[in-house]
XYZ file of C-alpha atoms in Angstrom:
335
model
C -59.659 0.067 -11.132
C -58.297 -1.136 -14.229
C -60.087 -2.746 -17.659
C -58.937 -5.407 -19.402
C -59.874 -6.693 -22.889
C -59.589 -9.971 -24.432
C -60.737 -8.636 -27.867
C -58.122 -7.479 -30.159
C -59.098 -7.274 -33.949
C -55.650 -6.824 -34.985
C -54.123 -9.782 -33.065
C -57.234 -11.960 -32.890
C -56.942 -11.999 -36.941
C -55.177 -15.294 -37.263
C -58.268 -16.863 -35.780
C -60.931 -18.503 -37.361
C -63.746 -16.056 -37.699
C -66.172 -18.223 -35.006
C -63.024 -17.710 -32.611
C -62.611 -13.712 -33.400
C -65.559 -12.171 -32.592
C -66.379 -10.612 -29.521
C -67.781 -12.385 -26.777
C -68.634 -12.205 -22.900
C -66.601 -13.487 -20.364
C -66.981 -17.160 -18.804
C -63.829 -17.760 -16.515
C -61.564 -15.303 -14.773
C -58.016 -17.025 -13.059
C -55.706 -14.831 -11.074
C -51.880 -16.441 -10.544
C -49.570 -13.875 -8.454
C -49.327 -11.278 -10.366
C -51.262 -12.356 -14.138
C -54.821 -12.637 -14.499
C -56.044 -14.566 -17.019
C -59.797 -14.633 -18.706
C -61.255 -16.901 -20.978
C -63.812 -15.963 -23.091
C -67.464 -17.916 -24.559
C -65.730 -18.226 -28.141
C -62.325 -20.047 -26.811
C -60.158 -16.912 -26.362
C -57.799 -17.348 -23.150
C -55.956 -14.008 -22.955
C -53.168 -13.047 -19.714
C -52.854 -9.739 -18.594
C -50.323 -7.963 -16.045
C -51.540 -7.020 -12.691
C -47.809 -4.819 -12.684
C -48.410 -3.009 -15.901
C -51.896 -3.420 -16.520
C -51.886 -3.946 -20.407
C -52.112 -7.599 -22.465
C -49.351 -9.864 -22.339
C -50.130 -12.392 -24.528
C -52.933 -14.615 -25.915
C -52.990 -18.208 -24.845
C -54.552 -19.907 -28.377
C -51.434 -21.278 -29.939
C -53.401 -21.835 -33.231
C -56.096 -20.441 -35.407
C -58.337 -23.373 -34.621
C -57.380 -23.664 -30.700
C -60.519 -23.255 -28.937
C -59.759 -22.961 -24.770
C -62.722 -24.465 -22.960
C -61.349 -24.544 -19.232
C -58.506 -22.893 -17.210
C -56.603 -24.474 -14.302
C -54.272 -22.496 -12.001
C -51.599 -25.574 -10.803
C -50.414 -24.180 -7.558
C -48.131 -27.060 -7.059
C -46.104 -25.804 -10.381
C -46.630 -22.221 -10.479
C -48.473 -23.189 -13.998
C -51.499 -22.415 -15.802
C -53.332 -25.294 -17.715
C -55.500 -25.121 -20.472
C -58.179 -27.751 -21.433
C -58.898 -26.969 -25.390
C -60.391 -28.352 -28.330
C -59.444 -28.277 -32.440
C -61.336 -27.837 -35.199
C -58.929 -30.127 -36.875
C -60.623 -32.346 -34.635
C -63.922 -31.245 -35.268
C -63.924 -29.859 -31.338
C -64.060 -33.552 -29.997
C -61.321 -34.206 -28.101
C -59.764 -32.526 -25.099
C -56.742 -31.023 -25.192
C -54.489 -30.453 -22.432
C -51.122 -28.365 -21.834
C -48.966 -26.596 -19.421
C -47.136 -23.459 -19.075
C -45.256 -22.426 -16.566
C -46.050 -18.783 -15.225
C -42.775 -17.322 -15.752
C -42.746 -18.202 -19.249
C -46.431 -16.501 -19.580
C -44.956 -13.673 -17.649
C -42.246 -13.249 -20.509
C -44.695 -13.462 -23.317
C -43.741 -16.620 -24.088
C -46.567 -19.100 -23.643
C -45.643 -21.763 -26.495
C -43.124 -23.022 -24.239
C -45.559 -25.119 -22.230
C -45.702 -28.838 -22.989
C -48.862 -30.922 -23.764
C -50.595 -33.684 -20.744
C -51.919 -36.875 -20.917
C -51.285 -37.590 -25.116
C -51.710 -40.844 -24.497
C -55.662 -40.536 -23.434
C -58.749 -40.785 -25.258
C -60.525 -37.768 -23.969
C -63.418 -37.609 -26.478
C -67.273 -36.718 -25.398
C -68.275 -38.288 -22.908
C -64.280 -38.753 -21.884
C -63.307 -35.910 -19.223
C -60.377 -34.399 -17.402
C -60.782 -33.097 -13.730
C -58.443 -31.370 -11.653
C -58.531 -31.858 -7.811
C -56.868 -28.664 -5.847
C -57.397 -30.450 -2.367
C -55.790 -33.686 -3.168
C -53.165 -32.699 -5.798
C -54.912 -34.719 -8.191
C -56.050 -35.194 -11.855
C -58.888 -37.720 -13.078
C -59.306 -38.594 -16.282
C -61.994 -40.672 -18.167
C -61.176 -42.397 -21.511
C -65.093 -43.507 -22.788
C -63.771 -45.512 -25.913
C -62.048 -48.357 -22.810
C -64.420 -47.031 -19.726
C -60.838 -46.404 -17.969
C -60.551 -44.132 -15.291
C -57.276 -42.774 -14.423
C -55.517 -40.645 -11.620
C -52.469 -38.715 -11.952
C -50.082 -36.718 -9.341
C -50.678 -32.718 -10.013
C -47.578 -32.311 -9.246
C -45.403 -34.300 -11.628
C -48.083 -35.095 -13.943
C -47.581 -39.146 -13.310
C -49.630 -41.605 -13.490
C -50.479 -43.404 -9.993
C -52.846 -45.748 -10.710
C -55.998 -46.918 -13.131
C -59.670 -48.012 -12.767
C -60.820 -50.453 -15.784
C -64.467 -50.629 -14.874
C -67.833 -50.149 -17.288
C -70.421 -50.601 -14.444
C -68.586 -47.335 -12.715
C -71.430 -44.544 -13.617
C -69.640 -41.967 -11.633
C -66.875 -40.929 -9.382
C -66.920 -38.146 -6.676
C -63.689 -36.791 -4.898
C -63.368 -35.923 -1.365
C -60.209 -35.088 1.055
C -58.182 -37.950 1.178
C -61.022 -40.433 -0.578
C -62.776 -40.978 -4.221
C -66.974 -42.216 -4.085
C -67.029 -45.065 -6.680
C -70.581 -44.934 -7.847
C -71.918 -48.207 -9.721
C -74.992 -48.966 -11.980
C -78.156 -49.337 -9.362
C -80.682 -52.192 -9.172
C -83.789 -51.446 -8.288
C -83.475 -51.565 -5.080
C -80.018 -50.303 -4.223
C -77.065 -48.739 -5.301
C -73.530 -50.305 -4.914
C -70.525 -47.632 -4.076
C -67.117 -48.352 -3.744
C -64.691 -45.782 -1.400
C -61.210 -46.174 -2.361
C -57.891 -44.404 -1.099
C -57.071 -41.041 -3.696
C -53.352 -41.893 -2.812
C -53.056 -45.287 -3.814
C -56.820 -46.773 -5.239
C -56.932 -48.981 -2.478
C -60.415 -50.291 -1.523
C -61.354 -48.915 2.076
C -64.988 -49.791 1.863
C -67.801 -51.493 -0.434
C -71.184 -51.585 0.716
C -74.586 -51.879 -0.966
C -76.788 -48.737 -0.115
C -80.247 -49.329 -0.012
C -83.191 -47.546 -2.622
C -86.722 -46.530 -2.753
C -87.813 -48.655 -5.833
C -88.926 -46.998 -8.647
C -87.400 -43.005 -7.166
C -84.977 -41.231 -9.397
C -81.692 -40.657 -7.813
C -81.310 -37.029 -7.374
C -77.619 -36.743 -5.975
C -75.246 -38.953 -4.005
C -72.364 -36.932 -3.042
C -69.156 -38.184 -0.701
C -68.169 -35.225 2.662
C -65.359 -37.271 4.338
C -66.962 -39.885 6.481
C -70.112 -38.610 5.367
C -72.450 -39.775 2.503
C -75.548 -37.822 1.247
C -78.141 -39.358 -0.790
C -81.363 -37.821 -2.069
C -84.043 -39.722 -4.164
C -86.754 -37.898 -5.759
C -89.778 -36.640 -3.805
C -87.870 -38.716 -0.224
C -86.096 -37.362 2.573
C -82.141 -36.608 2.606
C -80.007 -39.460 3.624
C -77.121 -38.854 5.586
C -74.934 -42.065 5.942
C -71.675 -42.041 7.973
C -69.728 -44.893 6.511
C -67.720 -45.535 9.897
C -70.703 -47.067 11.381
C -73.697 -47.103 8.714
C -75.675 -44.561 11.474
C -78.412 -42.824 9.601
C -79.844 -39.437 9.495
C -82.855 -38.368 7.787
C -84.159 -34.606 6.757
C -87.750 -34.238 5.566
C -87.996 -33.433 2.184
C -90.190 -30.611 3.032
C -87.167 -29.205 4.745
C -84.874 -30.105 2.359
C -85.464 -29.855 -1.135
C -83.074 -30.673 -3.947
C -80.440 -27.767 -4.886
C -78.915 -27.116 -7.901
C -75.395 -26.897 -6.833
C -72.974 -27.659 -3.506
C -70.446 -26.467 -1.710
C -69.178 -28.285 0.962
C -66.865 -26.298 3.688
C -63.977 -28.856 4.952
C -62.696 -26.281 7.751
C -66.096 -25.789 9.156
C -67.593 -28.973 8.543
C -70.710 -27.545 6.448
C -71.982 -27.734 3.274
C -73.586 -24.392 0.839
C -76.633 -25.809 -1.081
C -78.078 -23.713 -3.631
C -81.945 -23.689 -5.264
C -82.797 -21.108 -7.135
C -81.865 -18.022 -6.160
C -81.603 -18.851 -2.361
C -78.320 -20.171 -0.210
C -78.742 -22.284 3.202
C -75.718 -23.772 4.952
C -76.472 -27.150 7.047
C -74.523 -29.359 9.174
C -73.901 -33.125 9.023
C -76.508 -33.523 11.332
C -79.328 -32.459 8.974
C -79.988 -29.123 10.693
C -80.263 -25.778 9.050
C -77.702 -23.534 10.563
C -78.705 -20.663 8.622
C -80.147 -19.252 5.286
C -78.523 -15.856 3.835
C -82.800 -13.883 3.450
C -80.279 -10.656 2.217
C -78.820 -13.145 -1.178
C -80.938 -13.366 -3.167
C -78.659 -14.452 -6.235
C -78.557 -12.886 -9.619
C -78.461 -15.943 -11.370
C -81.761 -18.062 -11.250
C -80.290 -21.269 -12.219
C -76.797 -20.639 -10.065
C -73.520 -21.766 -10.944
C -70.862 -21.779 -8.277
C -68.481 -20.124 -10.243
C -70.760 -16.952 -9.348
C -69.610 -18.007 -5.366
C -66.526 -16.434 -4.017
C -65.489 -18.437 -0.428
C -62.046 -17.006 0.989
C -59.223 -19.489 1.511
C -60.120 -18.941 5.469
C -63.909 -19.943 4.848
C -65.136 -16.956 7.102
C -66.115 -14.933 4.045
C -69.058 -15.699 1.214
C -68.938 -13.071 -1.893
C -71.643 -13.620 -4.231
C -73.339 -12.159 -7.265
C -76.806 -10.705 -6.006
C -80.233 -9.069 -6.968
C -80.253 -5.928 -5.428
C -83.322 -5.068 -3.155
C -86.267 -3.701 -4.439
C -85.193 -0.019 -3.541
C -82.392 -0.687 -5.430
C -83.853 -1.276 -8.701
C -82.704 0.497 -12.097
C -83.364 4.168 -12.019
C -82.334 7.144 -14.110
C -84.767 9.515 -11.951
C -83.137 12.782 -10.364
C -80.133 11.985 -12.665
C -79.319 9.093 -10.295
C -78.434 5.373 -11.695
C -79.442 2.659 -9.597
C -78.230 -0.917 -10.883
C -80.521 -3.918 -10.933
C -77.658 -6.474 -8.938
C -74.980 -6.120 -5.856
C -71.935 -7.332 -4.697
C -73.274 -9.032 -1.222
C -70.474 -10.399 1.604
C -71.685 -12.586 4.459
C-alpha cells in the first residue's frame, strides 16, 4: 500500500497561488504502469507504479488549469482537457502525450488537438472509448464534429442549431432536436461515417418535462416527468412501458453492452433492469456514500461480472472509538 501526493510546495511554486494550494482529489487514471490524479484546483500529477515516487507534474504553465483526464488506449497516450487564465478559464484546451515520454519525465513533448475549434462554454469535447471516437461542439457556429481517436482526424461534421443534444452508443450517435409540443424529432446516424440510418418523430405528453432520452443500441428510453418509462426499439417502433411507480427517474446510468442491462442510480440506491422493463435486481447491501451519486464513484470490471462501489457502511458499522476500536462510517462493497 503505497501514498501518493500531488501537493508539492517546492515544485507547485511556479503556479498561480489559486492553482498551489492543497486540494482533494477529483479523478484518478491508471495507464500500465503510471497513475495519474488530478486534483479540484487543476493539478494533474503522474506517479510510478515501479518506483512509487512522483514523476512529473502535467501543468505545463503557471496558469494551466487541468479539468479532465483521458487515457487513449488506441495511442498508449494520456490527454488532458485544460483551461488558461490567459484565457480567463474559457476555452478548452486539449493535448497529447504519449506515455513513454511521461514515463521519462518528459511530458512537454505532447502536441496540442483540435486548435482549430471553438471550444468555449457551452462548446465541449467528449471522448468515446467504445467507438474510438471524439465529439466536439463549437457553440459560436452550432457545429458538431467527430474525429478518429486514433489518428486524431477529422471524419465528418454536423452544421445544425436545432440539434439540442447528441448521445453515443456502439456503433450509432442519438441526434436529439428541439421538441414541439407534442413530440420530439431524433435523428440516428452511423458513428463511422454520419450517415442517416433513421429519422422519426417520437411522440410527447404535452405540457411534461422531458426527463431523459437516452440511445442502448436498438433501444431508445424516454422518460417524461411524472409518466411511465418508454422503451422504443427503433427496428420496429414496438413499445414498452414501466409504471412510473416502478420506475422513477435516476440520477445517473450505466448501461452494460455485454449483458444487455442498464445500472440506474437514485439516491443512494442501485437497480439493474433489462430492455424489457423488468427489474432484475436491486443491490439492498449498497447503499452508496454519495447521496447525489456520480458514476465516477462506480467501478464495473472490463468483464462486467464485477460492481465496486463507494458505500455507507451498515449501521453496526458506524464510527466508533469505544474499546480502543475505530469503526469507519463507509465500505468498499463488491457485487
Amino acid at each position: 500500500l503505497e501514498e501518493f501526493d500531488t501537493h508539492d510546495p517546492k515544485e507547485n511554486n511556479a503556479l498561480l497561488p489559486y492553482i498551489r494550494k492543497r486540494s482533494k482529489i477529483i479523478e484518478i487514471v491508471a495507464a500500465r504502469d503510471i497513475v495519474f490524479a488530478l486534483s479540484q484546483s487543476g493539478v494533474c500529477a503522474a506517479f510510478s507504479r515501479v518506483t512509487n515516487k512522483r514523476i512529473c507534474f502535467l501543468n505545463g504553465s503557471p496558469d494551466e488549469v487541468v479539468r479532465s483526464l483521458f487515457y487513449n488506449k488506441n495511442n498508449d497516450s494520456l490527454i488532458t482537457v485544460s483551461v488558461y487564465g490567459s484565457e480567463n478559464f474559457s476555452a478548452l484546451r486539449c493535448k497529447t502525450t504519449r506515455i513513454e515520454y511521461i514515463r521519462r519525465g518528459t511530458p512537454d513533448a505532447g502536441f496540442p488537438l483540435f486548435e482549430t475549434e471553438s471550444l468555449k462554454w457551452p462548446g465541449f469535447v467528449e471522448f468515446d472509448d467504445v467507438n474510438g471516437k471524439v465529439l466536439t461542439y463549437s457553440a459560436q457556429d452550432s457545429t458538431y464534429k467527430v474525429f478518429d481517436l486514433k489518428n486524431y482526424t477529422l471524419l465528418y461534421s454536423i452544421s445544425d442549431k436545432n440539434v439540442q443534444e447528441i448521445k453515443i452508443s456502439p456503433g450509432i450517435m442519438l441526434l436529439i432536436y428541439t421538441r414541439t409540443s407534442s413530440s420530439i424529432p431524433l435523428k440516428i446516424l452511423n458513428i463511422e461515417d454520419g450517415t442517416v440510418l433513421k429519422f422519426f418523430n417520437h411522440l410527447l405528453h404535452r405540457n411534461k418535462k422531458v426527463d431523459f432520452i437516452e440511445q442502448f443500441n436498438e433501444k431508445l428510453l424516454v422518460k417524461q416527468d411524472g409518466e411511465n418509462l418508454q422503451i422504443l426499439d427503433v427496428r420496429n417502433f414496438q413499445l414498452t412501458e414501466v409504471s412510473s411507480t416502478e420506475f422513477m427517474t435516476p440520477s445517473a446510468f450505466i448501461f452494460l453492452y455485454e449483458l444487455q442491462l442498464f445500472l440506474t442510480f437514485r439516491n443512494r440506491s442501485v437497480a439493474v433492469w433489462n430492455f424489457r422493463g423488468e427489474l432484475v435486481t436491486s443491490f439492498e447491501d449498497h447503499l452508496l456514500w454519495h447521496p447525489d451519486c456520480n458514476t465516477n464513484n462506480i467501478y464495473i470490471t472490463s468483464d462486467q461480472d464485477l460492481i465496486i462501489s463507494y458505500c455507507k457502511a451498515d449501521s453496526t458499522d458506524s464510527f466508533s472509538e469505544e474499546n480502543g476500536k475505530i469503526w469507519y462510517p463507509w465500505s468498499v462493497r463488491l457485487a
